[in-house]
PDB file of C-alpha atoms in Angstrom:
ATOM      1  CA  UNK A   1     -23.000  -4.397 -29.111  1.00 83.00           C
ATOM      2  CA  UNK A   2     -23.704  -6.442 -26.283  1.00 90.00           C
ATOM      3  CA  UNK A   3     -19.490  -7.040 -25.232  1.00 90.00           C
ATOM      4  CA  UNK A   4     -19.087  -3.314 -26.121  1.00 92.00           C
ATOM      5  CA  UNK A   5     -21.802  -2.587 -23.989  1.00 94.00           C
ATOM      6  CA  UNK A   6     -20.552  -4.802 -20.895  1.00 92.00           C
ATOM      7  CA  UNK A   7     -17.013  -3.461 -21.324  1.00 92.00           C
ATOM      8  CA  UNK A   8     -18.500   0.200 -20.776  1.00 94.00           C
ATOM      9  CA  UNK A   9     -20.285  -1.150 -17.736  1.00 94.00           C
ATOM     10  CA  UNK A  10     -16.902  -2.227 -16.749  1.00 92.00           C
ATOM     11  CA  UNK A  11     -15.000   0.887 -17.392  1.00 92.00           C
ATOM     12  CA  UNK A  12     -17.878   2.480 -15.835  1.00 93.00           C
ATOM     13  CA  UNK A  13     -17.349   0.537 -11.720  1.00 91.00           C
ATOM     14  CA  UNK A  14     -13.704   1.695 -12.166  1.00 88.00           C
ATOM     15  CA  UNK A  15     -14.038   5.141 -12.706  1.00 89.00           C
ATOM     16  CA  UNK A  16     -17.074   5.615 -10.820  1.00 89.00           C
ATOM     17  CA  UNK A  17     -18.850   4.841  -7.428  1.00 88.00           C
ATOM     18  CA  UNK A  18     -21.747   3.534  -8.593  1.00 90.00           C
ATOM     19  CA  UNK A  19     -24.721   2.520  -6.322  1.00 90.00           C
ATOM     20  CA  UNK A  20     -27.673   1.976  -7.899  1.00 92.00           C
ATOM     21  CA  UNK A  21     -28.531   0.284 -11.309  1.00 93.00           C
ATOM     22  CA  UNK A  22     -30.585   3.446 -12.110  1.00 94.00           C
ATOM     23  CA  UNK A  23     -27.040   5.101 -11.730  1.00 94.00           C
ATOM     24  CA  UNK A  24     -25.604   2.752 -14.207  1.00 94.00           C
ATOM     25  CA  UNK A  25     -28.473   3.094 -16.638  1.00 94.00           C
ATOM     26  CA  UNK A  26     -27.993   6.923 -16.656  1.00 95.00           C
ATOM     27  CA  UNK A  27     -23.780   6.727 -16.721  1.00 94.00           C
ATOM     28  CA  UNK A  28     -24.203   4.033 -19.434  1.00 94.00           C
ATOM     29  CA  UNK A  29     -26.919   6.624 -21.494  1.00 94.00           C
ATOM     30  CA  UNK A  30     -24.327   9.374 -21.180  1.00 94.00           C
ATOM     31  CA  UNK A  31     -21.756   7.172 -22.869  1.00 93.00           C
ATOM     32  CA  UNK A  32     -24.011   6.326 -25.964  1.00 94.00           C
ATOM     33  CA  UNK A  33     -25.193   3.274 -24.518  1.00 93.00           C
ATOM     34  CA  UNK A  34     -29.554   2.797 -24.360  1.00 92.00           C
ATOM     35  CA  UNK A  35     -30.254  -0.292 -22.225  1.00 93.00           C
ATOM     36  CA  UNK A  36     -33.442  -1.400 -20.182  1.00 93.00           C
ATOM     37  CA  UNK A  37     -32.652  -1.920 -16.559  1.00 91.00           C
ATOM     38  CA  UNK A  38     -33.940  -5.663 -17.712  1.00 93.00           C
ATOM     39  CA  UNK A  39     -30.461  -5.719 -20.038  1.00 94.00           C
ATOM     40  CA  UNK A  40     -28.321  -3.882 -17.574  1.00 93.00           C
ATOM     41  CA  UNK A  41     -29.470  -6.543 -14.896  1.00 91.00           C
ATOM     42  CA  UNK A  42     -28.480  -9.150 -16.913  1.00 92.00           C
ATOM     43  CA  UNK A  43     -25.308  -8.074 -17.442  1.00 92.00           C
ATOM     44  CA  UNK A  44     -24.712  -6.832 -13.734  1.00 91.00           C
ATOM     45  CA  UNK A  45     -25.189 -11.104 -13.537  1.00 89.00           C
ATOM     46  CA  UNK A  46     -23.114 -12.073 -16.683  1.00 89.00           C
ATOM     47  CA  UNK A  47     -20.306  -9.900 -15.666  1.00 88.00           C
ATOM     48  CA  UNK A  48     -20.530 -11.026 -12.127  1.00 86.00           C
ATOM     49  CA  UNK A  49     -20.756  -7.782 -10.645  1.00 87.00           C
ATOM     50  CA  UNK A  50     -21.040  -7.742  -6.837  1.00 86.00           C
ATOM     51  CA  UNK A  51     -21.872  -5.116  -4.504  1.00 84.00           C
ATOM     52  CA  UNK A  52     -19.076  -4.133  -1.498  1.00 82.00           C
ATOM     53  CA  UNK A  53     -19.255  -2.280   1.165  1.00 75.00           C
ATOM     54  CA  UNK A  54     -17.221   1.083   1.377  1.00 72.00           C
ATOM     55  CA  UNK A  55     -15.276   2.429   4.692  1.00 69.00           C
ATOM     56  CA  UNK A  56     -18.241   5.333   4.588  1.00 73.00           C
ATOM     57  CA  UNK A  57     -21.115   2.677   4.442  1.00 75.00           C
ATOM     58  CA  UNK A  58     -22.550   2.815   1.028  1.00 79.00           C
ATOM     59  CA  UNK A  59     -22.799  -0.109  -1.435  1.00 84.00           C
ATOM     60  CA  UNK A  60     -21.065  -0.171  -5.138  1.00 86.00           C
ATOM     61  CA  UNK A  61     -20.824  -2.208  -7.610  1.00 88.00           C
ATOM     62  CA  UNK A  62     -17.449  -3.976  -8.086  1.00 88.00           C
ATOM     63  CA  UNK A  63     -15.952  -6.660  -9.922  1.00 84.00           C
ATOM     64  CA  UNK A  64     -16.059  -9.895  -7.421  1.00 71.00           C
ATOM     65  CA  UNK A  65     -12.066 -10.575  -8.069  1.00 52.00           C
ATOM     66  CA  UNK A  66     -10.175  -7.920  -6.927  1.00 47.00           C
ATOM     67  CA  UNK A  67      -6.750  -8.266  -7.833  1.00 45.00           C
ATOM     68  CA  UNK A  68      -4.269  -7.430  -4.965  1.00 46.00           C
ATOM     69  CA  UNK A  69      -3.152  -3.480  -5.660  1.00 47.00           C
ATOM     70  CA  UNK A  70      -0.341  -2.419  -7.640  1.00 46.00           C
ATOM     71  CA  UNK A  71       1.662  -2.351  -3.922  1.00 44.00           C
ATOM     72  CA  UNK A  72       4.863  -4.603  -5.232  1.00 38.00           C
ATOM     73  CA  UNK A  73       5.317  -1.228  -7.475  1.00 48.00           C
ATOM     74  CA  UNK A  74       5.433   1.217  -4.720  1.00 55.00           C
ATOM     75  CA  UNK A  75       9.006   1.351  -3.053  1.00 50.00           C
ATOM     76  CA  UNK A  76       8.020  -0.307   0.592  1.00 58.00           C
ATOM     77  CA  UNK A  77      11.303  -0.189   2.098  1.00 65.00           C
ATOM     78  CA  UNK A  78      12.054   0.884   5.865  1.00 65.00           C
ATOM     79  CA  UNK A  79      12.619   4.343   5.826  1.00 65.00           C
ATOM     80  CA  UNK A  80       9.549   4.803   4.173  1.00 72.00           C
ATOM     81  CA  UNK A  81       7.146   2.547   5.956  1.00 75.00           C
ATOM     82  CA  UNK A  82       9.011   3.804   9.630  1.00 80.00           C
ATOM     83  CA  UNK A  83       8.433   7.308   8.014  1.00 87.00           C
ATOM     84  CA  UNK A  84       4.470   7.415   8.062  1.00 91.00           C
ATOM     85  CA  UNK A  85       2.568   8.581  11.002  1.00 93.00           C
ATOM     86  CA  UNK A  86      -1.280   8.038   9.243  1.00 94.00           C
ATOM     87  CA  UNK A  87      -3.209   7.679   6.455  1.00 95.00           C
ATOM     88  CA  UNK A  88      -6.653   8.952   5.658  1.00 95.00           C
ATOM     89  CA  UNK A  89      -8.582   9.764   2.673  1.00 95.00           C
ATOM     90  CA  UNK A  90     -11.515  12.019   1.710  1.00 95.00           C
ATOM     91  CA  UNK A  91     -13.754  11.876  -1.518  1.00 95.00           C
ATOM     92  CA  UNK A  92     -10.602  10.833  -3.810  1.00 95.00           C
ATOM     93  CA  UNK A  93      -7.750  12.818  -2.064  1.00 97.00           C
ATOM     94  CA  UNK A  94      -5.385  10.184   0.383  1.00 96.00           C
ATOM     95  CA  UNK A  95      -3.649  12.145   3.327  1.00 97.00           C
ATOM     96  CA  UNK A  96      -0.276  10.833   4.527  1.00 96.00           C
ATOM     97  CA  UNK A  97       0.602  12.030   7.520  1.00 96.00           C
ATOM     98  CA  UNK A  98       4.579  11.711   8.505  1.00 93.00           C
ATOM     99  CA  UNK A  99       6.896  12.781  10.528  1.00 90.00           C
ATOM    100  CA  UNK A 100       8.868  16.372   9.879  1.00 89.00           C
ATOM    101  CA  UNK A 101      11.165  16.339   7.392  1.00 88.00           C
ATOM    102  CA  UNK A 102       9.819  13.193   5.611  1.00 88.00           C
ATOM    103  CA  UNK A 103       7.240  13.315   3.496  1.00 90.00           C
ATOM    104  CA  UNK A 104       9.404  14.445   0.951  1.00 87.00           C
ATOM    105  CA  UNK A 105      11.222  11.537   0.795  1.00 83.00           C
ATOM    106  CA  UNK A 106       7.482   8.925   1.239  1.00 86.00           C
ATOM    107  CA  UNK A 107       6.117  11.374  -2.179  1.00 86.00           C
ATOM    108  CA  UNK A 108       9.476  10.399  -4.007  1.00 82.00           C
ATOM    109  CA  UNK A 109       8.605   6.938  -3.322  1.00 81.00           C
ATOM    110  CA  UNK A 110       4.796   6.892  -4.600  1.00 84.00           C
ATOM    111  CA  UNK A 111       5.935   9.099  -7.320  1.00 81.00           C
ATOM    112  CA  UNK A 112       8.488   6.485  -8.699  1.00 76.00           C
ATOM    113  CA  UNK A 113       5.553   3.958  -8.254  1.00 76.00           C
ATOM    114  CA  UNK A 114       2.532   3.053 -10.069  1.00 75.00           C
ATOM    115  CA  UNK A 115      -0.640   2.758  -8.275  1.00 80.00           C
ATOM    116  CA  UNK A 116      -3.367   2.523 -10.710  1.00 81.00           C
ATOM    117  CA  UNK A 117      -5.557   5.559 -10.701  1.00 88.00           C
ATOM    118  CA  UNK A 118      -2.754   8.129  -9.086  1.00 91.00           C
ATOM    119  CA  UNK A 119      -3.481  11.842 -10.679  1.00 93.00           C
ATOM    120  CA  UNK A 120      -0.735  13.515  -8.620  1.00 93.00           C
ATOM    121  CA  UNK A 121       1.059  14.218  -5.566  1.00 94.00           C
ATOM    122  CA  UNK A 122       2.038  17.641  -3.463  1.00 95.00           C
ATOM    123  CA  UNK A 123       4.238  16.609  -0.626  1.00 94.00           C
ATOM    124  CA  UNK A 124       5.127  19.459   2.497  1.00 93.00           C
ATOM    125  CA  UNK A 125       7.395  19.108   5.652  1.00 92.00           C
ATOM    126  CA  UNK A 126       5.085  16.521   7.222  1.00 94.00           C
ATOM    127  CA  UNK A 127       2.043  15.960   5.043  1.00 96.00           C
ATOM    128  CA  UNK A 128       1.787  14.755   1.410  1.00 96.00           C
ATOM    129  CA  UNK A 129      -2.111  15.092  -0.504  1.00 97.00           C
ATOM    130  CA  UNK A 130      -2.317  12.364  -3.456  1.00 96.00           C
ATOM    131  CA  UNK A 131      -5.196  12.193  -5.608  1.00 96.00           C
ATOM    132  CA  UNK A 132      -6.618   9.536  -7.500  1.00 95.00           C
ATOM    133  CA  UNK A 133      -9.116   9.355  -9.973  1.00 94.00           C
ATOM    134  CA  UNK A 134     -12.165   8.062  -8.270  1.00 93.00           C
ATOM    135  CA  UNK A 135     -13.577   7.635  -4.264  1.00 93.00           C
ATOM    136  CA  UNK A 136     -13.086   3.913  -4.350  1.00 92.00           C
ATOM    137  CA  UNK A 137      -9.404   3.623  -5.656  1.00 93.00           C
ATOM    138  CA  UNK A 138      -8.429   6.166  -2.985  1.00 94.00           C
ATOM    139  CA  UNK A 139     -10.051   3.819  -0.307  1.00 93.00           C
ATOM    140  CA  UNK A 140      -8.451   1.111  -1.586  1.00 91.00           C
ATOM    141  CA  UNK A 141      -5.150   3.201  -1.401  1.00 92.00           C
ATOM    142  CA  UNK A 142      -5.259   4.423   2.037  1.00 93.00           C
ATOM    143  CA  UNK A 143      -6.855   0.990   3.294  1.00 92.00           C
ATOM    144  CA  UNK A 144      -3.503  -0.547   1.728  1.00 89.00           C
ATOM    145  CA  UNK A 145      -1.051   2.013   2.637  1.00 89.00           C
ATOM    146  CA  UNK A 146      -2.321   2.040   6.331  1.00 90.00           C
ATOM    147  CA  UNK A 147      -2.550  -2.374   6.813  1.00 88.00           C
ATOM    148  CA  UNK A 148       1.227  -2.254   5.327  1.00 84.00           C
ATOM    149  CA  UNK A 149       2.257   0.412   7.237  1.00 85.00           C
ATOM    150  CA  UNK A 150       0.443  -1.201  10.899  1.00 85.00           C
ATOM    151  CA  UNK A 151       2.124  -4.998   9.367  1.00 83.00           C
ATOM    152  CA  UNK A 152       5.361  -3.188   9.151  1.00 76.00           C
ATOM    153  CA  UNK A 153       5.408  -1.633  12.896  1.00 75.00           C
ATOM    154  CA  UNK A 154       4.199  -4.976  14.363  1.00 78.00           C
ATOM    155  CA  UNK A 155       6.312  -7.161  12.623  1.00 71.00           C
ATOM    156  CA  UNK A 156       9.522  -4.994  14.105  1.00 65.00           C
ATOM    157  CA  UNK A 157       7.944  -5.095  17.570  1.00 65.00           C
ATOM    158  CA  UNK A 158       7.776  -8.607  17.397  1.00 65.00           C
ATOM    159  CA  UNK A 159      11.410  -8.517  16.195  1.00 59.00           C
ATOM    160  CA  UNK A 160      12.623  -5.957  19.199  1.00 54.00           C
TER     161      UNK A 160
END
């Protein structure tokens, strides 16, 4: 009961943003799953949960290893990288902003990727929408897309 319990609590920090053990507690009850914030606690500290910050501010509970994003699967070559103007998110929608006539061609590239989490993609002229699953994975998207992307332009300054 107890591992079934603890890998619910895992499957719990990846789907959700969750702040509060009180938030757990009730996520975890949902899901079948009656433990005393005592028990949850303790497994919060067997599991080796930690809190992080998020880019709005707000602590959540995330696993303390967080292995470097699926990026070696997205197709990072020049056109694409040179192609991107910004990246933003909101809630779990990402925002790339490119330049006319390319986004297109960025959306084939994330769509022939894998990026854990990834719903979808609608790509126009200049701007492409992708949604993932949950708040945090689309931070961690956009926060990846955009320190590639600014690596990429500085490393072909430095090469000009």
């Amino acid at each position: 009961m107890k591992s079934k319990r603890q890998e619910k609590i895992l499957g719990i920090i990846k789907s959700y943003t969750v702040t509060t053990q009180e938030e757990l507690q009730s996520l975890l009850q949902e899901a079948g799953f009656h433990a005393t914030q005592a028990t949850i606690s303790r497994d919060i500290k067997e599991l080796r949960l930690v809190k992080a910050l998020s880019p709005t501010g707000n602590y959540y509970y995330t696993t303390p290893i967080q292995k470097e994003p699926e990026a070696a699967a997205l197709n990072l070559d020049y056109v694409f990288l040179e192609s991107i103007r910004s990246v933003d998110f909101a809630g779990n929608f990402v925002v790339v902003k490119c330049y006319a006539g390319m986004a297109n061609a960025v959306c084939v590239a994330v769509d022939t990727g894998t990026w854990d989490g990834l719903v979808g993609t609608i790509a126009g002229d200049d701007t492409i929408f992708l949604l993932l699953r949950t708040q945090r994975q689309a931070e961690e998207f956009a926060d990846f897309l955009q320190k590639t992307v600014a690596k990429a332009k500085a490393s072909r300054r430095q090469t000009l």
